[in-house]
Amino acid sequence: MVESFPEFESARVNQDIEDEIKILFEVISEIRKIRSELKISPASRVKVNLLAGEDGCKDVLEKNREYICRLAKTSEVEFKDCTSQKGYIKTTIGNIDIFIYILDLVDIELEIKRIKDQIRRVNLDIEKSKKKISNTDFTSKAPQEIIQKEKGKLYQADKMLKVLNDQLARMESTGK
């Protein structure tokens, strides 16, 4: 017995549910990304506060609080503004502000120092790559693959610098 391959039925797609899942995915991914950047152990539970706009996101987040807790490894999820409170690192996804309490989990001063050291190293790499690329002797004599590789290194270093500057701004905004 041979059946035809099933075909996509657009009538079965529920766009509201798709949008809800997208919001949850983005929030959980952002919390996990911050945990990873700060090297917070997956075994440690973090306290998270969410502040959502008026477009129904808050209802979606409240309804799925348990999933956020489980998948983002949080101890609790509350819905309040922590902008003026110390010890919270803030990030934003769309119109949702995410506040993660890190004071007990991260040595903020040490983390700021580490990020500044990384920024210094990346700036040196950028300077070195720019110098190479702007050197006419290098660009006229080097094979095109080497020049492209150097431009790729410069592009990656610029991206890394942006990420590090964002991390530094978040760490400095913890209020400690």
Backbone as JSON Lines, residues from 0, in Angstrom:
{"i":0,"aa":"M","n":[0.85,-1.16,0.0],"ca":[0.0,0.0,0.0],"c":[0.9,1.24,0.0]}
{"i":1,"aa":"V","n":[0.68,2.13,-0.93],"ca":[1.48,3.33,-1.08],"c":[0.57,4.55,-0.92]}
{"i":2,"aa":"E","n":[0.94,5.39,0.01],"ca":[0.2,6.63,0.25],"c":[0.96,7.79,-0.35]}
{"i":3,"aa":"S","n":[0.24,8.82,-0.72],"ca":[0.92,10.02,-1.22],"c":[1.51,10.78,-0.04]}
{"i":4,"aa":"F","n":[2.56,11.52,-0.32],"ca":[3.23,12.28,0.73],"c":[2.29,13.37,1.23]}
{"i":5,"aa":"P","n":[2.18,13.57,2.54],"ca":[1.27,14.59,3.06],"c":[1.65,15.99,2.56]}
{"i":6,"aa":"E","n":[0.64,16.79,2.33],"ca":[0.88,18.15,1.86],"c":[0.55,19.14,2.97]}
{"i":7,"aa":"F","n":[1.18,20.29,2.89],"ca":[1.0,21.36,3.86],"c":[-0.4,21.95,3.75]}
{"i":8,"aa":"E","n":[-1.06,22.1,4.89],"ca":[-2.38,22.7,4.91],"c":[-2.3,23.99,5.71]}
{"i":9,"aa":"S","n":[-2.35,25.1,5.01],"ca":[-2.21,26.4,5.69],"c":[-3.36,26.68,6.64]}
{"i":10,"aa":"A","n":[-4.5,26.04,6.44],"ca":[-5.64,26.26,7.31],"c":[-5.37,25.72,8.72]}
{"i":11,"aa":"R","n":[-4.41,24.82,8.85],"ca":[-4.11,24.24,10.16],"c":[-3.11,25.07,10.97]}
{"i":12,"aa":"V","n":[-2.57,26.1,10.38],"ca":[-1.6,26.94,11.06],"c":[-2.34,27.96,11.92]}
{"i":13,"aa":"N","n":[-1.97,28.01,13.2],"ca":[-2.55,28.99,14.11],"c":[-1.49,30.05,14.36]}
{"i":14,"aa":"Q","n":[-1.63,31.19,13.71],"ca":[-0.61,32.24,13.77],"c":[-0.44,32.79,15.18]}
{"i":15,"aa":"D","n":[-1.51,32.84,15.97],"ca":[-1.41,33.34,17.35],"c":[-0.48,32.45,18.17]}
{"i":16,"aa":"I","n":[-0.64,31.15,18.03],"ca":[0.22,30.21,18.77],"c":[1.66,30.31,18.26]}
{"i":17,"aa":"E","n":[1.82,30.44,16.94],"ca":[3.17,30.62,16.38],"c":[3.85,31.85,16.98]}
{"i":18,"aa":"D","n":[3.1,32.95,17.1],"ca":[3.66,34.19,17.66],"c":[4.02,34.01,19.13]}
{"i":19,"aa":"E","n":[3.17,33.31,19.88],"ca":[3.46,33.06,21.3],"c":[4.74,32.25,21.46]}
{"i":20,"aa":"I","n":[4.88,31.21,20.67],"ca":[6.07,30.36,20.75],"c":[7.31,31.17,20.39]}
{"i":21,"aa":"K","n":[7.19,32.04,19.41],"ca":[8.33,32.88,19.0],"c":[8.77,33.78,20.16]}
{"i":22,"aa":"I","n":[7.81,34.39,20.85],"ca":[8.12,35.25,22.0],"c":[8.83,34.44,23.08]}
{"i":23,"aa":"L","n":[8.27,33.28,23.43],"ca":[8.88,32.43,24.46],"c":[10.28,32.0,24.06]}
{"i":24,"aa":"F","n":[10.45,31.59,22.82],"ca":[11.75,31.15,22.33],"c":[12.78,32.27,22.47]}
{"i":25,"aa":"E","n":[12.41,33.49,22.07],"ca":[13.34,34.62,22.14],"c":[13.71,34.96,23.58]}
{"i":26,"aa":"V","n":[12.74,34.98,24.47],"ca":[13.01,35.31,25.88],"c":[13.9,34.24,26.52]}
{"i":27,"aa":"I","n":[13.56,32.98,26.34],"ca":[14.35,31.89,26.92],"c":[15.76,31.89,26.34]}
{"i":28,"aa":"S","n":[15.88,32.08,25.04],"ca":[17.2,32.12,24.39],"c":[18.05,33.26,24.93]}
{"i":29,"aa":"E","n":[17.45,34.42,25.13],"ca":[18.2,35.58,25.63],"c":[18.68,35.34,27.06]}
{"i":30,"aa":"I","n":[17.83,34.78,27.91],"ca":[18.24,34.48,29.28],"c":[19.4,33.48,29.27]}
{"i":31,"aa":"R","n":[19.29,32.46,28.45],"ca":[20.36,31.45,28.38],"c":[21.64,32.04,27.8]}
{"i":32,"aa":"K","n":[21.51,32.95,26.85],"ca":[22.69,33.6,26.26],"c":[23.44,34.41,27.32]}
{"i":33,"aa":"I","n":[22.69,35.18,28.11],"ca":[23.31,36.0,29.17],"c":[23.98,35.08,30.19]}
{"i":34,"aa":"R","n":[23.31,34.01,30.58],"ca":[23.91,33.06,31.52],"c":[25.23,32.53,30.98]}
{"i":35,"aa":"S","n":[25.23,32.19,29.7],"ca":[26.43,31.64,29.07],"c":[27.55,32.68,29.02]}
{"i":36,"aa":"E","n":[27.22,33.91,28.62],"ca":[28.22,34.97,28.54],"c":[28.87,35.22,29.89]}
{"i":37,"aa":"L","n":[28.08,35.14,30.95],"ca":[28.6,35.41,32.29],"c":[29.13,34.16,32.98]}
{"i":38,"aa":"K","n":[29.12,33.05,32.25],"ca":[29.63,31.78,32.76],"c":[28.94,31.36,34.06]}
{"i":39,"aa":"I","n":[27.62,31.56,34.1],"ca":[26.83,31.13,35.24],"c":[26.51,29.65,35.04]}
{"i":40,"aa":"S","n":[26.82,28.86,36.02],"ca":[26.63,27.41,35.94],"c":[25.19,27.05,35.6]}
{"i":41,"aa":"P","n":[25.0,26.08,34.73],"ca":[23.64,25.63,34.42],"c":[22.89,25.1,35.65]}
{"i":42,"aa":"A","n":[23.63,24.67,36.65],"ca":[23.0,24.17,37.87],"c":[22.45,25.31,38.73]}
{"i":43,"aa":"S","n":[22.99,26.51,38.56],"ca":[22.53,27.66,39.34],"c":[21.22,28.19,38.77]}
{"i":44,"aa":"R","n":[20.33,28.49,39.66],"ca":[19.04,29.07,39.25],"c":[19.13,30.59,39.4]}
{"i":45,"aa":"V","n":[18.68,31.32,38.39],"ca":[18.72,32.77,38.45],"c":[17.31,33.32,38.65]}
{"i":46,"aa":"K","n":[17.25,34.48,39.26],"ca":[15.98,35.16,39.46],"c":[15.79,36.1,38.27]}
{"i":47,"aa":"V","n":[14.61,36.05,37.65],"ca":[14.34,36.85,36.46],"c":[13.08,37.68,36.66]}
{"i":48,"aa":"N","n":[13.16,38.93,36.25],"ca":[11.99,39.79,36.2],"c":[11.78,40.22,34.76]}
{"i":49,"aa":"L","n":[10.54,40.18,34.32],"ca":[10.2,40.56,32.96],"c":[9.27,41.76,32.99]}
{"i":50,"aa":"L","n":[9.5,42.68,32.08],"ca":[8.65,43.85,31.95],"c":[8.24,43.93,30.49]}
{"i":51,"aa":"A","n":[6.97,43.64,30.22],"ca":[6.5,43.56,28.83],"c":[5.62,44.76,28.5]}
{"i":52,"aa":"G","n":[5.58,45.08,27.21],"ca":[4.74,46.17,26.72],"c":[3.27,45.8,26.79]}
{"i":53,"aa":"E","n":[2.46,46.63,26.19],"ca":[1.01,46.47,26.28],"c":[0.4,45.66,25.13]}
{"i":54,"aa":"D","n":[1.2,44.96,24.35],"ca":[0.66,44.27,23.18],"c":[0.31,42.8,23.45]}
{"i":55,"aa":"G","n":[0.07,42.43,24.67],"ca":[-0.31,41.06,24.99],"c":[0.84,40.15,25.36]}
{"i":56,"aa":"C","n":[2.07,40.65,25.25],"ca":[3.23,39.82,25.58],"c":[3.22,39.38,27.04]}
{"i":57,"aa":"K","n":[2.79,40.28,27.92],"ca":[2.8,39.95,29.34],"c":[1.89,38.75,29.62]}
{"i":58,"aa":"D","n":[0.72,38.73,28.97],"ca":[-0.19,37.6,29.16],"c":[0.45,36.29,28.71]}
{"i":59,"aa":"V","n":[1.12,36.35,27.56],"ca":[1.8,35.16,27.02],"c":[2.87,34.69,28.0]}
{"i":60,"aa":"L","n":[3.66,35.64,28.52],"ca":[4.75,35.29,29.43],"c":[4.21,34.75,30.75]}
{"i":61,"aa":"E","n":[3.17,35.38,31.29],"ca":[2.59,34.9,32.55],"c":[2.0,33.5,32.38]}
{"i":62,"aa":"K","n":[1.32,33.3,31.27],"ca":[0.68,32.0,31.0],"c":[1.73,30.88,30.88]}
{"i":63,"aa":"N","n":[2.92,31.24,30.44],"ca":[3.97,30.25,30.19],"c":[5.14,30.38,31.17]}
{"i":64,"aa":"R","n":[4.87,30.95,32.32],"ca":[5.9,31.16,33.33],"c":[6.65,29.88,33.69]}
{"i":65,"aa":"E","n":[5.93,28.79,33.82],"ca":[6.54,27.51,34.2],"c":[7.53,27.03,33.15]}
{"i":66,"aa":"Y","n":[7.19,27.21,31.87],"ca":[8.11,26.82,30.79],"c":[9.37,27.67,30.82]}
{"i":67,"aa":"I","n":[9.2,28.95,31.08],"ca":[10.37,29.84,31.16],"c":[11.27,29.4,32.31]}
{"i":68,"aa":"C","n":[10.67,29.13,33.47],"ca":[11.44,28.68,34.63],"c":[12.22,27.41,34.32]}
{"i":69,"aa":"R","n":[11.55,26.46,33.71],"ca":[12.17,25.17,33.45],"c":[13.24,25.26,32.36]}
{"i":70,"aa":"L","n":[12.93,25.92,31.26],"ca":[13.85,25.92,30.12],"c":[15.0,26.92,30.26]}
{"i":71,"aa":"A","n":[14.79,27.99,31.01],"ca":[15.85,28.98,31.2],"c":[16.57,28.78,32.53]}
{"i":72,"aa":"K","n":[16.16,27.76,33.29],"ca":[16.77,27.44,34.58],"c":[16.73,28.64,35.53]}
{"i":73,"aa":"T","n":[15.51,29.14,35.75],"ca":[15.35,30.26,36.67],"c":[14.72,29.77,37.97]}
{"i":74,"aa":"S","n":[15.01,30.48,39.05],"ca":[14.39,30.12,40.33],"c":[12.98,30.69,40.4]}
{"i":75,"aa":"E","n":[12.79,31.82,39.77],"ca":[11.48,32.45,39.75],"c":[11.42,33.43,38.59]}
{"i":76,"aa":"V","n":[10.2,33.68,38.14],"ca":[9.96,34.69,37.11],"c":[8.87,35.61,37.66]}
{"i":77,"aa":"E","n":[9.22,36.87,37.8],"ca":[8.25,37.86,38.26],"c":[8.07,38.9,37.17]}
{"i":78,"aa":"F","n":[7.06,39.73,37.33],"ca":[6.75,40.72,36.31],"c":[6.74,42.11,36.94]}
{"i":79,"aa":"K","n":[7.96,42.66,37.08],"ca":[8.07,44.01,37.64],"c":[9.33,44.68,37.09]}
{"i":80,"aa":"D","n":[9.34,45.99,37.18],"ca":[10.45,46.79,36.68],"c":[11.55,46.84,37.74]}
{"i":81,"aa":"C","n":[12.75,46.44,37.34],"ca":[13.89,46.43,38.27],"c":[14.96,47.42,37.83]}
{"i":82,"aa":"T","n":[14.6,48.4,37.02],"ca":[15.57,49.34,36.47],"c":[16.39,50.01,37.56]}
{"i":83,"aa":"S","n":[15.75,50.4,38.64],"ca":[16.45,51.15,39.68],"c":[17.05,50.26,40.77]}
{"i":84,"aa":"Q","n":[16.89,48.96,40.66],"ca":[17.41,48.06,41.68],"c":[18.81,47.59,41.34]}
{"i":85,"aa":"K","n":[19.64,47.44,42.36],"ca":[21.02,47.0,42.15],"c":[21.08,45.49,41.94]}
{"i":86,"aa":"G","n":[22.12,45.09,41.2],"ca":[22.38,43.67,41.04],"c":[21.71,43.01,39.85]}
{"i":87,"aa":"Y","n":[20.92,43.76,39.1],"ca":[20.24,43.2,37.94],"c":[20.96,43.62,36.67]}
{"i":88,"aa":"I","n":[21.11,42.67,35.76],"ca":[21.63,42.97,34.44],"c":[20.41,43.0,33.51]}
{"i":89,"aa":"K","n":[20.36,44.0,32.64],"ca":[19.18,44.19,31.8],"c":[19.51,43.92,30.35]}
{"i":90,"aa":"T","n":[18.59,43.26,29.67],"ca":[18.66,43.08,28.23],"c":[17.25,43.24,27.7]}
{"i":91,"aa":"T","n":[17.13,43.49,26.41],"ca":[15.82,43.75,25.82],"c":[15.62,42.91,24.57]}
{"i":92,"aa":"I","n":[14.45,42.34,24.46],"ca":[14.02,41.62,23.26],"c":[12.71,42.26,22.82]}
{"i":93,"aa":"G","n":[12.72,42.94,21.68],"ca":[11.51,43.61,21.22],"c":[11.07,44.63,22.25]}
{"i":94,"aa":"N","n":[9.84,44.47,22.75],"ca":[9.35,45.39,23.79],"c":[9.32,44.73,25.16]}
{"i":95,"aa":"I","n":[10.15,43.71,25.33],"ca":[10.24,43.0,26.61],"c":[11.6,43.28,27.24]}
{"i":96,"aa":"D","n":[11.58,43.86,28.44],"ca":[12.82,44.06,29.2],"c":[13.01,42.86,30.11]}
{"i":97,"aa":"I","n":[14.22,42.3,30.07],"ca":[14.55,41.13,30.88],"c":[15.59,41.56,31.91]}
{"i":98,"aa":"F","n":[15.28,41.37,33.18],"ca":[16.2,41.7,34.27],"c":[16.62,40.4,34.93]}
{"i":99,"aa":"I","n":[17.93,40.15,34.96],"ca":[18.45,38.93,35.57],"c":[19.3,39.32,36.78]}
{"i":100,"aa":"Y","n":[18.95,38.77,37.93],"ca":[19.69,39.09,39.16],"c":[20.97,38.27,39.19]}
{"i":101,"aa":"I","n":[22.11,38.97,39.21],"ca":[23.4,38.27,39.13],"c":[24.32,38.56,40.31]}
{"i":102,"aa":"L","n":[23.9,39.39,41.22],"ca":[24.78,39.84,42.3],"c":[25.36,38.68,43.11]}
{"i":103,"aa":"D","n":[24.57,37.65,43.36],"ca":[25.06,36.51,44.14],"c":[25.85,35.5,43.31]}
{"i":104,"aa":"L","n":[25.78,35.62,41.98],"ca":[26.35,34.6,41.1],"c":[27.62,35.04,40.38]}
{"i":105,"aa":"V","n":[27.83,36.35,40.27],"ca":[28.95,36.87,39.48],"c":[29.66,37.96,40.26]}
{"i":106,"aa":"D","n":[30.99,37.92,40.24],"ca":[31.78,39.01,40.8],"c":[31.82,40.11,39.74]}
{"i":107,"aa":"I","n":[31.0,41.12,39.92],"ca":[30.78,42.14,38.88],"c":[32.07,42.89,38.56]}
{"i":108,"aa":"E","n":[32.82,43.28,39.57],"ca":[34.06,44.02,39.32],"c":[35.06,43.18,38.53]}
{"i":109,"aa":"L","n":[35.17,41.92,38.88],"ca":[36.08,41.02,38.17],"c":[35.61,40.81,36.73]}
{"i":110,"aa":"E","n":[34.31,40.69,36.54],"ca":[33.75,40.5,35.2],"c":[33.98,41.75,34.33]}
{"i":111,"aa":"I","n":[33.81,42.93,34.92],"ca":[34.07,44.17,34.18],"c":[35.53,44.24,33.76]}
{"i":112,"aa":"K","n":[36.42,43.87,34.68],"ca":[37.85,43.87,34.36],"c":[38.16,42.88,33.23]}
{"i":113,"aa":"R","n":[37.56,41.69,33.29],"ca":[37.78,40.67,32.26],"c":[37.29,41.17,30.89]}
{"i":114,"aa":"I","n":[36.13,41.78,30.87],"ca":[35.57,42.28,29.61],"c":[36.44,43.41,29.05]}
{"i":115,"aa":"K","n":[36.91,44.3,29.92],"ca":[37.78,45.39,29.46],"c":[39.08,44.86,28.88]}
{"i":116,"aa":"D","n":[39.63,43.81,29.5],"ca":[40.84,43.18,28.96],"c":[40.57,42.59,27.58]}
{"i":117,"aa":"Q","n":[39.43,41.93,27.42],"ca":[39.08,41.37,26.12],"c":[38.9,42.48,25.08]}
{"i":118,"aa":"I","n":[38.27,43.58,25.47],"ca":[38.07,44.71,24.55],"c":[39.42,45.25,24.11]}
{"i":119,"aa":"R","n":[40.35,45.37,25.05],"ca":[41.68,45.86,24.71],"c":[42.36,44.94,23.69]}
{"i":120,"aa":"R","n":[42.27,43.63,23.92],"ca":[42.88,42.68,22.98],"c":[42.22,42.73,21.61]}
{"i":121,"aa":"V","n":[40.91,42.82,21.57],"ca":[40.2,42.87,20.29],"c":[40.54,44.17,19.56]}
{"i":122,"aa":"N","n":[40.65,45.27,20.3],"ca":[41.03,46.54,19.66],"c":[42.42,46.45,19.04]}
{"i":123,"aa":"L","n":[43.34,45.76,19.71],"ca":[44.67,45.55,19.14],"c":[44.6,44.73,17.86]}
{"i":124,"aa":"D","n":[43.78,43.69,17.86],"ca":[43.6,42.87,16.66],"c":[43.0,43.7,15.51]}
{"i":125,"aa":"I","n":[42.03,44.54,15.83],"ca":[41.4,45.39,14.81],"c":[42.43,46.35,14.23]}
{"i":126,"aa":"E","n":[43.2,46.97,15.11],"ca":[44.23,47.91,14.67],"c":[45.24,47.22,13.75]}
{"i":127,"aa":"K","n":[45.65,46.01,14.14],"ca":[46.61,45.26,13.35],"c":[46.03,44.9,11.97]}
{"i":128,"aa":"S","n":[44.79,44.44,11.94],"ca":[44.15,44.08,10.67],"c":[43.96,45.3,9.78]}
{"i":129,"aa":"K","n":[43.53,46.42,10.37],"ca":[43.34,47.64,9.57],"c":[44.66,48.11,8.97]}
{"i":130,"aa":"K","n":[45.71,48.0,9.77],"ca":[47.03,48.41,9.3],"c":[47.45,47.54,8.11]}
{"i":131,"aa":"K","n":[47.23,46.24,8.22],"ca":[47.58,45.32,7.13],"c":[46.78,45.64,5.87]}
{"i":132,"aa":"I","n":[45.47,45.8,6.03],"ca":[44.6,46.02,4.88],"c":[44.89,47.36,4.2]}
{"i":133,"aa":"S","n":[45.25,48.36,4.98],"ca":[45.53,49.68,4.38],"c":[46.95,49.78,3.82]}
{"i":134,"aa":"N","n":[47.78,48.78,4.07],"ca":[49.15,48.77,3.55],"c":[49.11,48.37,2.07]}
{"i":135,"aa":"T","n":[49.51,49.3,1.2],"ca":[49.45,49.03,-0.25],"c":[50.41,47.93,-0.66]}
{"i":136,"aa":"D","n":[51.54,47.81,0.01],"ca":[52.47,46.71,-0.31],"c":[51.8,45.36,-0.06]}
{"i":137,"aa":"F","n":[51.11,45.25,1.08],"ca":[50.43,44.0,1.43],"c":[49.34,43.68,0.41]}
{"i":138,"aa":"T","n":[48.49,44.66,0.1],"ca":[47.37,44.4,-0.8],"c":[47.81,44.15,-2.24]}
{"i":139,"aa":"S","n":[48.95,44.71,-2.63],"ca":[49.4,44.49,-4.01],"c":[50.15,43.16,-4.18]}
{"i":140,"aa":"K","n":[50.79,42.69,-3.12],"ca":[51.61,41.48,-3.23],"c":[50.93,40.21,-2.7]}
{"i":141,"aa":"A","n":[50.06,40.34,-1.74],"ca":[49.44,39.16,-1.11],"c":[48.38,38.56,-2.03]}
{"i":142,"aa":"P","n":[48.24,37.23,-1.97],"ca":[47.16,36.59,-2.73],"c":[45.79,37.07,-2.24]}
{"i":143,"aa":"Q","n":[44.82,37.06,-3.13],"ca":[43.48,37.56,-2.81],"c":[42.86,36.8,-1.62]}
{"i":144,"aa":"E","n":[43.15,35.5,-1.51],"ca":[42.59,34.72,-0.39],"c":[43.08,35.25,0.96]}
{"i":145,"aa":"I","n":[44.35,35.63,1.01],"ca":[44.94,36.14,2.25],"c":[44.3,37.49,2.6]}
{"i":146,"aa":"I","n":[44.1,38.33,1.6],"ca":[43.48,39.64,1.84],"c":[42.05,39.43,2.34]}
{"i":147,"aa":"Q","n":[41.31,38.53,1.7],"ca":[39.93,38.25,2.12],"c":[39.9,37.66,3.54]}
{"i":148,"aa":"K","n":[40.87,36.82,3.84],"ca":[40.95,36.23,5.18],"c":[41.17,37.34,6.22]}
{"i":149,"aa":"E","n":[42.03,38.29,5.9],"ca":[42.31,39.4,6.82],"c":[41.07,40.28,6.98]}
{"i":150,"aa":"K","n":[40.34,40.51,5.9],"ca":[39.1,41.29,5.98],"c":[38.06,40.54,6.81]}
{"i":151,"aa":"G","n":[38.03,39.22,6.67],"ca":[37.13,38.41,7.49],"c":[37.48,38.49,8.97]}
{"i":152,"aa":"K","n":[38.78,38.47,9.27],"ca":[39.22,38.61,10.66],"c":[38.79,39.97,11.22]}
{"i":153,"aa":"L","n":[38.92,41.01,10.39],"ca":[38.52,42.36,10.82],"c":[37.02,42.41,11.08]}
{"i":154,"aa":"Y","n":[36.25,41.82,10.19],"ca":[34.79,41.79,10.36],"c":[34.41,41.06,11.65]}
{"i":155,"aa":"Q","n":[35.01,39.89,11.89],"ca":[34.73,39.12,13.1],"c":[35.14,39.88,14.36]}
{"i":156,"aa":"A","n":[36.28,40.56,14.29],"ca":[36.75,41.33,15.44],"c":[35.81,42.5,15.73]}
{"i":157,"aa":"D","n":[35.29,43.14,14.67],"ca":[34.32,44.23,14.86],"c":[33.04,43.71,15.52]}
{"i":158,"aa":"K","n":[32.58,42.54,15.08],"ca":[31.39,41.94,15.69],"c":[31.65,41.61,17.16]}
{"i":159,"aa":"M","n":[32.81,41.05,17.44],"ca":[33.17,40.69,18.82],"c":[33.25,41.94,19.69]}
{"i":160,"aa":"L","n":[33.8,43.02,19.14],"ca":[33.9,44.27,19.89],"c":[32.52,44.8,20.26]}
{"i":161,"aa":"K","n":[31.57,44.71,19.35],"ca":[30.2,45.15,19.64],"c":[29.6,44.31,20.76]}
{"i":162,"aa":"V","n":[29.77,43.0,20.69],"ca":[29.25,42.11,21.73],"c":[29.88,42.44,23.08]}
{"i":163,"aa":"L","n":[31.19,42.63,23.09],"ca":[31.89,42.94,24.34],"c":[31.44,44.29,24.91]}
{"i":164,"aa":"N","n":[31.26,45.28,24.05],"ca":[30.79,46.59,24.52],"c":[29.38,46.49,25.09]}
{"i":165,"aa":"D","n":[28.53,45.66,24.46],"ca":[27.19,45.43,25.01],"c":[27.27,44.76,26.38]}
{"i":166,"aa":"Q","n":[28.14,43.76,26.49],"ca":[28.32,43.07,27.78],"c":[28.81,44.05,28.85]}
{"i":167,"aa":"L","n":[29.77,44.89,28.48],"ca":[30.32,45.85,29.43],"c":[29.24,46.83,29.88]}
{"i":168,"aa":"A","n":[28.46,47.32,28.94],"ca":[27.38,48.26,29.29],"c":[26.38,47.59,30.23]}
{"i":169,"aa":"R","n":[26.05,46.33,29.96],"ca":[25.11,45.62,30.85],"c":[25.7,45.44,32.24]}
{"i":170,"aa":"M","n":[26.99,45.07,32.3],"ca":[27.62,44.86,33.61],"c":[27.7,46.17,34.39]}
{"i":171,"aa":"E","n":[28.04,47.24,33.7],"ca":[28.15,48.53,34.39],"c":[26.78,49.06,34.81]}
{"i":172,"aa":"S","n":[25.73,48.57,34.17],"ca":[24.38,49.04,34.53],"c":[23.79,48.28,35.71]}
{"i":173,"aa":"T","n":[24.53,47.32,36.26],"ca":[23.99,46.55,37.38],"c":[23.84,47.4,38.63]}
{"i":174,"aa":"G","n":[24.5,48.53,38.64],"ca":[24.31,49.46,39.74],"c":[25.17,49.21,40.95]}
{"i":175,"aa":"K","n":[26.14,48.33,40.84],"ca":[26.99,48.07,42.01],"c":[28.13,49.04,42.06]}
